[in-house]
PDB file of C-alpha atoms in Angstrom:
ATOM      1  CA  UNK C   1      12.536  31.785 -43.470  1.00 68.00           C
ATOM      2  CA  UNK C   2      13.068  35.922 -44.462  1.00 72.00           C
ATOM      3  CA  UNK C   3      14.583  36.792 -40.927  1.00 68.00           C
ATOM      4  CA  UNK C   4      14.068  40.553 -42.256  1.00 70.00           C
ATOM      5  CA  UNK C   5      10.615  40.111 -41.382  1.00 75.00           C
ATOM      6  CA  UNK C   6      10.253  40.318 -37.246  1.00 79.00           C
ATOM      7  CA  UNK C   7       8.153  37.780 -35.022  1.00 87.00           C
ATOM      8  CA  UNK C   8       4.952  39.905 -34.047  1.00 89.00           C
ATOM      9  CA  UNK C   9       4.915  39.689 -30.682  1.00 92.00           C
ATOM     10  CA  UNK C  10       0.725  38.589 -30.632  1.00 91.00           C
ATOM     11  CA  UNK C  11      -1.679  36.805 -28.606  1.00 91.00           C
ATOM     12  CA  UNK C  12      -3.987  33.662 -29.705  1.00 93.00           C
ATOM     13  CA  UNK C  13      -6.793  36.055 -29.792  1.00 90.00           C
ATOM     14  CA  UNK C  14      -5.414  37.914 -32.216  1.00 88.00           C
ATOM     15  CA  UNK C  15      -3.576  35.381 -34.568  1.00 89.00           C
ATOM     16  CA  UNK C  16      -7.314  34.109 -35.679  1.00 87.00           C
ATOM     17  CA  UNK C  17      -7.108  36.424 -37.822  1.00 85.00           C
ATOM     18  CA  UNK C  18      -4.275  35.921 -39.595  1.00 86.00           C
ATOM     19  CA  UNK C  19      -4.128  35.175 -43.749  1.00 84.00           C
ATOM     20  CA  UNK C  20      -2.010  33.438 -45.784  1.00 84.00           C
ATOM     21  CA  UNK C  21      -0.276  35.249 -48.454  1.00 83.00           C
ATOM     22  CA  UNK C  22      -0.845  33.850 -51.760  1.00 79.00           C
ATOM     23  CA  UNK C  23       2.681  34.856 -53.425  1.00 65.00           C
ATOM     24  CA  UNK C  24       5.198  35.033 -50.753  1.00 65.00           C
ATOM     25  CA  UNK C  25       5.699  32.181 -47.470  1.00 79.00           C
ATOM     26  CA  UNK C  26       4.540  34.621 -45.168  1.00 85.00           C
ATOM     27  CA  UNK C  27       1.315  35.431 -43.053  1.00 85.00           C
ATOM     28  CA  UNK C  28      -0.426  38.905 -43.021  1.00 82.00           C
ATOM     29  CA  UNK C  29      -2.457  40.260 -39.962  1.00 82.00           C
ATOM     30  CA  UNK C  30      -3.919  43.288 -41.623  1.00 79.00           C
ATOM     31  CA  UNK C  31      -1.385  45.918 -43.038  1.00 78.00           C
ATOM     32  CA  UNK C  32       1.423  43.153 -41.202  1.00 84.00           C
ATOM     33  CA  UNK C  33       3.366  40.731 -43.255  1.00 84.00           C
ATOM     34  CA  UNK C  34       5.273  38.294 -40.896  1.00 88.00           C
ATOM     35  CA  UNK C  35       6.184  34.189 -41.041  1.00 90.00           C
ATOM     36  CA  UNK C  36       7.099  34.265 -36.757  1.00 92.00           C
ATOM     37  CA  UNK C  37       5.181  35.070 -33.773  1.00 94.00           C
ATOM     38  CA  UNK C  38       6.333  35.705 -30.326  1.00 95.00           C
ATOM     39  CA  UNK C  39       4.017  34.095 -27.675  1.00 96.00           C
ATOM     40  CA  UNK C  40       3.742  34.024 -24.193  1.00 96.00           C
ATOM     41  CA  UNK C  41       1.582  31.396 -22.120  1.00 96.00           C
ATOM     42  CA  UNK C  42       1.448  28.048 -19.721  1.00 96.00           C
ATOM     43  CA  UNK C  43       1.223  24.612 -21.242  1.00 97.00           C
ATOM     44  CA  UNK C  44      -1.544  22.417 -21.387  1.00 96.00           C
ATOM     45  CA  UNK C  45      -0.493  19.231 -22.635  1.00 95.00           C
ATOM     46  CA  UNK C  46       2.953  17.506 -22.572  1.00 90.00           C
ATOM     47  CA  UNK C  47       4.715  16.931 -25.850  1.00 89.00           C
ATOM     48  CA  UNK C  48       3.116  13.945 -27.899  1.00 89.00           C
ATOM     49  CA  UNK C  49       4.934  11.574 -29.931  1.00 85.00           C
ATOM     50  CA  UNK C  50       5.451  14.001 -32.947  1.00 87.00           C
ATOM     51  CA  UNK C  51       6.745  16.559 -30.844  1.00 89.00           C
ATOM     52  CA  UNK C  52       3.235  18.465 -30.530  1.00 93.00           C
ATOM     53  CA  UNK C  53       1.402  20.321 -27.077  1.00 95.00           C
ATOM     54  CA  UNK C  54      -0.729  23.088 -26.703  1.00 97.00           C
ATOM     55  CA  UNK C  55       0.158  26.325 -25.201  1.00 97.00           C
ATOM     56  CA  UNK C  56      -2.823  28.804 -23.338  1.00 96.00           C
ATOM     57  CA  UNK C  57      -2.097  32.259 -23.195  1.00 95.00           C
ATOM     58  CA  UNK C  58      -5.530  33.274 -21.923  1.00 93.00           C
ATOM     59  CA  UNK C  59      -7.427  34.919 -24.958  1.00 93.00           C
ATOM     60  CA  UNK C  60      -7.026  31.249 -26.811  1.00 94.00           C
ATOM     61  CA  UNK C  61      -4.725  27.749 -27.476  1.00 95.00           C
ATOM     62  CA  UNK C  62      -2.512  27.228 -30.236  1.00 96.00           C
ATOM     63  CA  UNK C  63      -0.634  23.837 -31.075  1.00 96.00           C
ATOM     64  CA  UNK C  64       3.462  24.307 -30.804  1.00 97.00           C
ATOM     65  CA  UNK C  65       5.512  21.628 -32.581  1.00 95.00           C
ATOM     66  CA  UNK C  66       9.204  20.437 -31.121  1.00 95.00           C
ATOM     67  CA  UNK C  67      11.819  19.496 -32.945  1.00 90.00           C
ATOM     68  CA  UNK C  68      15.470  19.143 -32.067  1.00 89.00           C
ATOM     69  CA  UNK C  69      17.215  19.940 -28.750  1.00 92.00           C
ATOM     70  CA  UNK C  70      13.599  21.358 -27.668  1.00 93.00           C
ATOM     71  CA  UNK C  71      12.593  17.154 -27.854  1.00 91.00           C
ATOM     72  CA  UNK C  72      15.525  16.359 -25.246  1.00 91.00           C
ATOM     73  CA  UNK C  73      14.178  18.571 -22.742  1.00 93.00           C
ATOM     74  CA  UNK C  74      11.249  18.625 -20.161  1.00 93.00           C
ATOM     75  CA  UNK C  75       7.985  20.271 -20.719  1.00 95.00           C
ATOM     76  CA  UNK C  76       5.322  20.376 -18.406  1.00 95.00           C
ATOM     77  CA  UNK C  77       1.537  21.388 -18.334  1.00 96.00           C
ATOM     78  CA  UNK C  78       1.714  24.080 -16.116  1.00 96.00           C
ATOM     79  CA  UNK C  79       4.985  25.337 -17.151  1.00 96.00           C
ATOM     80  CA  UNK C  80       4.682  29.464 -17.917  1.00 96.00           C
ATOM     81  CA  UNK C  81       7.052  29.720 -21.267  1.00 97.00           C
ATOM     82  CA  UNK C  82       7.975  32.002 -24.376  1.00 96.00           C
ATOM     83  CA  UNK C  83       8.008  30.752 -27.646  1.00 97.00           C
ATOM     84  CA  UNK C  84       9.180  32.179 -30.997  1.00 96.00           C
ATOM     85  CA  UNK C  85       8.537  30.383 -34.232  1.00 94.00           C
ATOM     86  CA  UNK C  86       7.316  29.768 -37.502  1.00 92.00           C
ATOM     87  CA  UNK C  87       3.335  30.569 -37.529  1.00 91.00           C
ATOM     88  CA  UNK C  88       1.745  27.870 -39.786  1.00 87.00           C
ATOM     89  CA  UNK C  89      -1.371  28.121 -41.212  1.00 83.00           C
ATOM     90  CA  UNK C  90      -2.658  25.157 -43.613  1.00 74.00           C
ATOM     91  CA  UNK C  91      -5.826  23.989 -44.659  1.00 72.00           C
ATOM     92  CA  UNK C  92      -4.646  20.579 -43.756  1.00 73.00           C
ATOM     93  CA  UNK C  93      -3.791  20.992 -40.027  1.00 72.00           C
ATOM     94  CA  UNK C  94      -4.439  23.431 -37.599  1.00 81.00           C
ATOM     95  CA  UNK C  95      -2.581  26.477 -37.008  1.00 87.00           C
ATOM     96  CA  UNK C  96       0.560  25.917 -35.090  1.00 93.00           C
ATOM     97  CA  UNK C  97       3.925  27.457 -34.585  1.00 95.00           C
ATOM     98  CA  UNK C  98       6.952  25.526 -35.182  1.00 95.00           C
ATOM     99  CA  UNK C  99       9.179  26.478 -32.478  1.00 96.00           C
ATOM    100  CA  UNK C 100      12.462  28.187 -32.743  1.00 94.00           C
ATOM    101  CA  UNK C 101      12.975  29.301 -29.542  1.00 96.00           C
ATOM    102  CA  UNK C 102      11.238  28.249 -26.311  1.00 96.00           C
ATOM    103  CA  UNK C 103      11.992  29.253 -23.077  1.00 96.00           C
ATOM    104  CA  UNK C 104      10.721  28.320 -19.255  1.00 96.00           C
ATOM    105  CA  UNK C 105       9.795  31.380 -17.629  1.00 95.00           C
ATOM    106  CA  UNK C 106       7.991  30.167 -14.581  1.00 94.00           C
ATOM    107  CA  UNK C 107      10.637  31.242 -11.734  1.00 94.00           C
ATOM    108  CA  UNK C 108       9.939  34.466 -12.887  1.00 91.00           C
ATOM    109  CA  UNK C 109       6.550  36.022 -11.235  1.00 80.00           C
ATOM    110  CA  UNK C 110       5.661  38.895 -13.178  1.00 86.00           C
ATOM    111  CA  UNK C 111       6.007  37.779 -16.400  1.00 88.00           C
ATOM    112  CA  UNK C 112       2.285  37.333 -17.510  1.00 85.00           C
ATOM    113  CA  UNK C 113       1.577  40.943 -16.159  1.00 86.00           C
ATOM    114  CA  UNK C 114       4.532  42.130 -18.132  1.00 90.00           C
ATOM    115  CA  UNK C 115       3.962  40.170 -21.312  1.00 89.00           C
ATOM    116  CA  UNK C 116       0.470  41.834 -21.757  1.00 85.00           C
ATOM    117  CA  UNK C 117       2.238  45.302 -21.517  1.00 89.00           C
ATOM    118  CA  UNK C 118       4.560  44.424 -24.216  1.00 89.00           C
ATOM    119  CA  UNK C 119       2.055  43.087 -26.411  1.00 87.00           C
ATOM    120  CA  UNK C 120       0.035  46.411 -25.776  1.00 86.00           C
ATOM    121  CA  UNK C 121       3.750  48.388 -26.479  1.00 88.00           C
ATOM    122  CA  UNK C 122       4.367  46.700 -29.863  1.00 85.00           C
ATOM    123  CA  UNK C 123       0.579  47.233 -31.001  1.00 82.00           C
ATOM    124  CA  UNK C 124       0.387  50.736 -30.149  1.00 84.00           C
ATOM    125  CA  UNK C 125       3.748  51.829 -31.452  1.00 81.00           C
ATOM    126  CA  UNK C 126       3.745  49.455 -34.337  1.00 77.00           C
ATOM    127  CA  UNK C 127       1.133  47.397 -35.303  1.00 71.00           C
ATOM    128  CA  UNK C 128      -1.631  50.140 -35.251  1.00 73.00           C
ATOM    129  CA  UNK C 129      -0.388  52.364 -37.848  1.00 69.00           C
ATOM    130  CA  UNK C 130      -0.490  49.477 -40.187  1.00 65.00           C
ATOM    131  CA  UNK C 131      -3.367  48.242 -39.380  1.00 64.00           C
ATOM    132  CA  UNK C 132      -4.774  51.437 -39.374  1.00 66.00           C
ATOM    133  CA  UNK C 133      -3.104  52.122 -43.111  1.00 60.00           C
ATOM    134  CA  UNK C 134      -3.972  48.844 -44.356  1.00 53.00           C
ATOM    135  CA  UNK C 135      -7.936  49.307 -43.562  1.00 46.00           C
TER     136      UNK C 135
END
């Protein structure tokens, strides 16, 4: 993992269109090469066997993956959280993000309202201009 590459903070929506590199273990979203994404959203599904649930953040639903500590603790459809993690994309499974970093943020009652705005932030200051360069 090149930690000198930042986690796009992204919706579903927008992560559909996301491309595999072929030389380098990283993803590109137009003009942006990155291998983590920053997601907001409540969960849908309680972790399976492997560690797997599904996480809505209103424009779509991506598959997270567990591992580690994250197995040991609760997680609940319905639960509002923030993830940050590896964004897979094979031909053999479906897109997921391996989690790094997942946190509950349900006691906290503006965060959906506010996690739109920073999504908006980052594009507009950011992403845009690269997107913009790349087409």
């Amino acid at each position: 993992m090149d930690y000198s590459l930042a986690a796009v903070k992204v919706v579903c929506a927008q992560l559909k269109h996301a491309r595999q590199t072929l030389s380098q273990n990283a993803v590109t979203l137009g003009g942006i090469l990155f291998q983590r994404a920053w997601l907001q959203g409540v969960l849908i599904s309680s972790p399976d066997d492997d560690g797997k649930l599904l996480l809505d953040d209103g424009t779509g639903v991506i598959q997270l993956s567990l591992g580690g500590e994250f197995l040991l603790r609760q997680w609940n459809p319905g639960m509002y959280v923030m993830v940050v993690g590896g964004y897979i994309v094979r031909t053999d499974v479906p897109p997921m993000i391996k989690v790094h970093k997942i946190v509950d943020l349900s006691a906290f009652p503006d965060r959906e309202a506010m996690w739109y705005l920073e999504v908006i932030e980052a594009y507009k200051l950011f992403y845009q201009p690269l997107i913009e360069d790349f087409v």
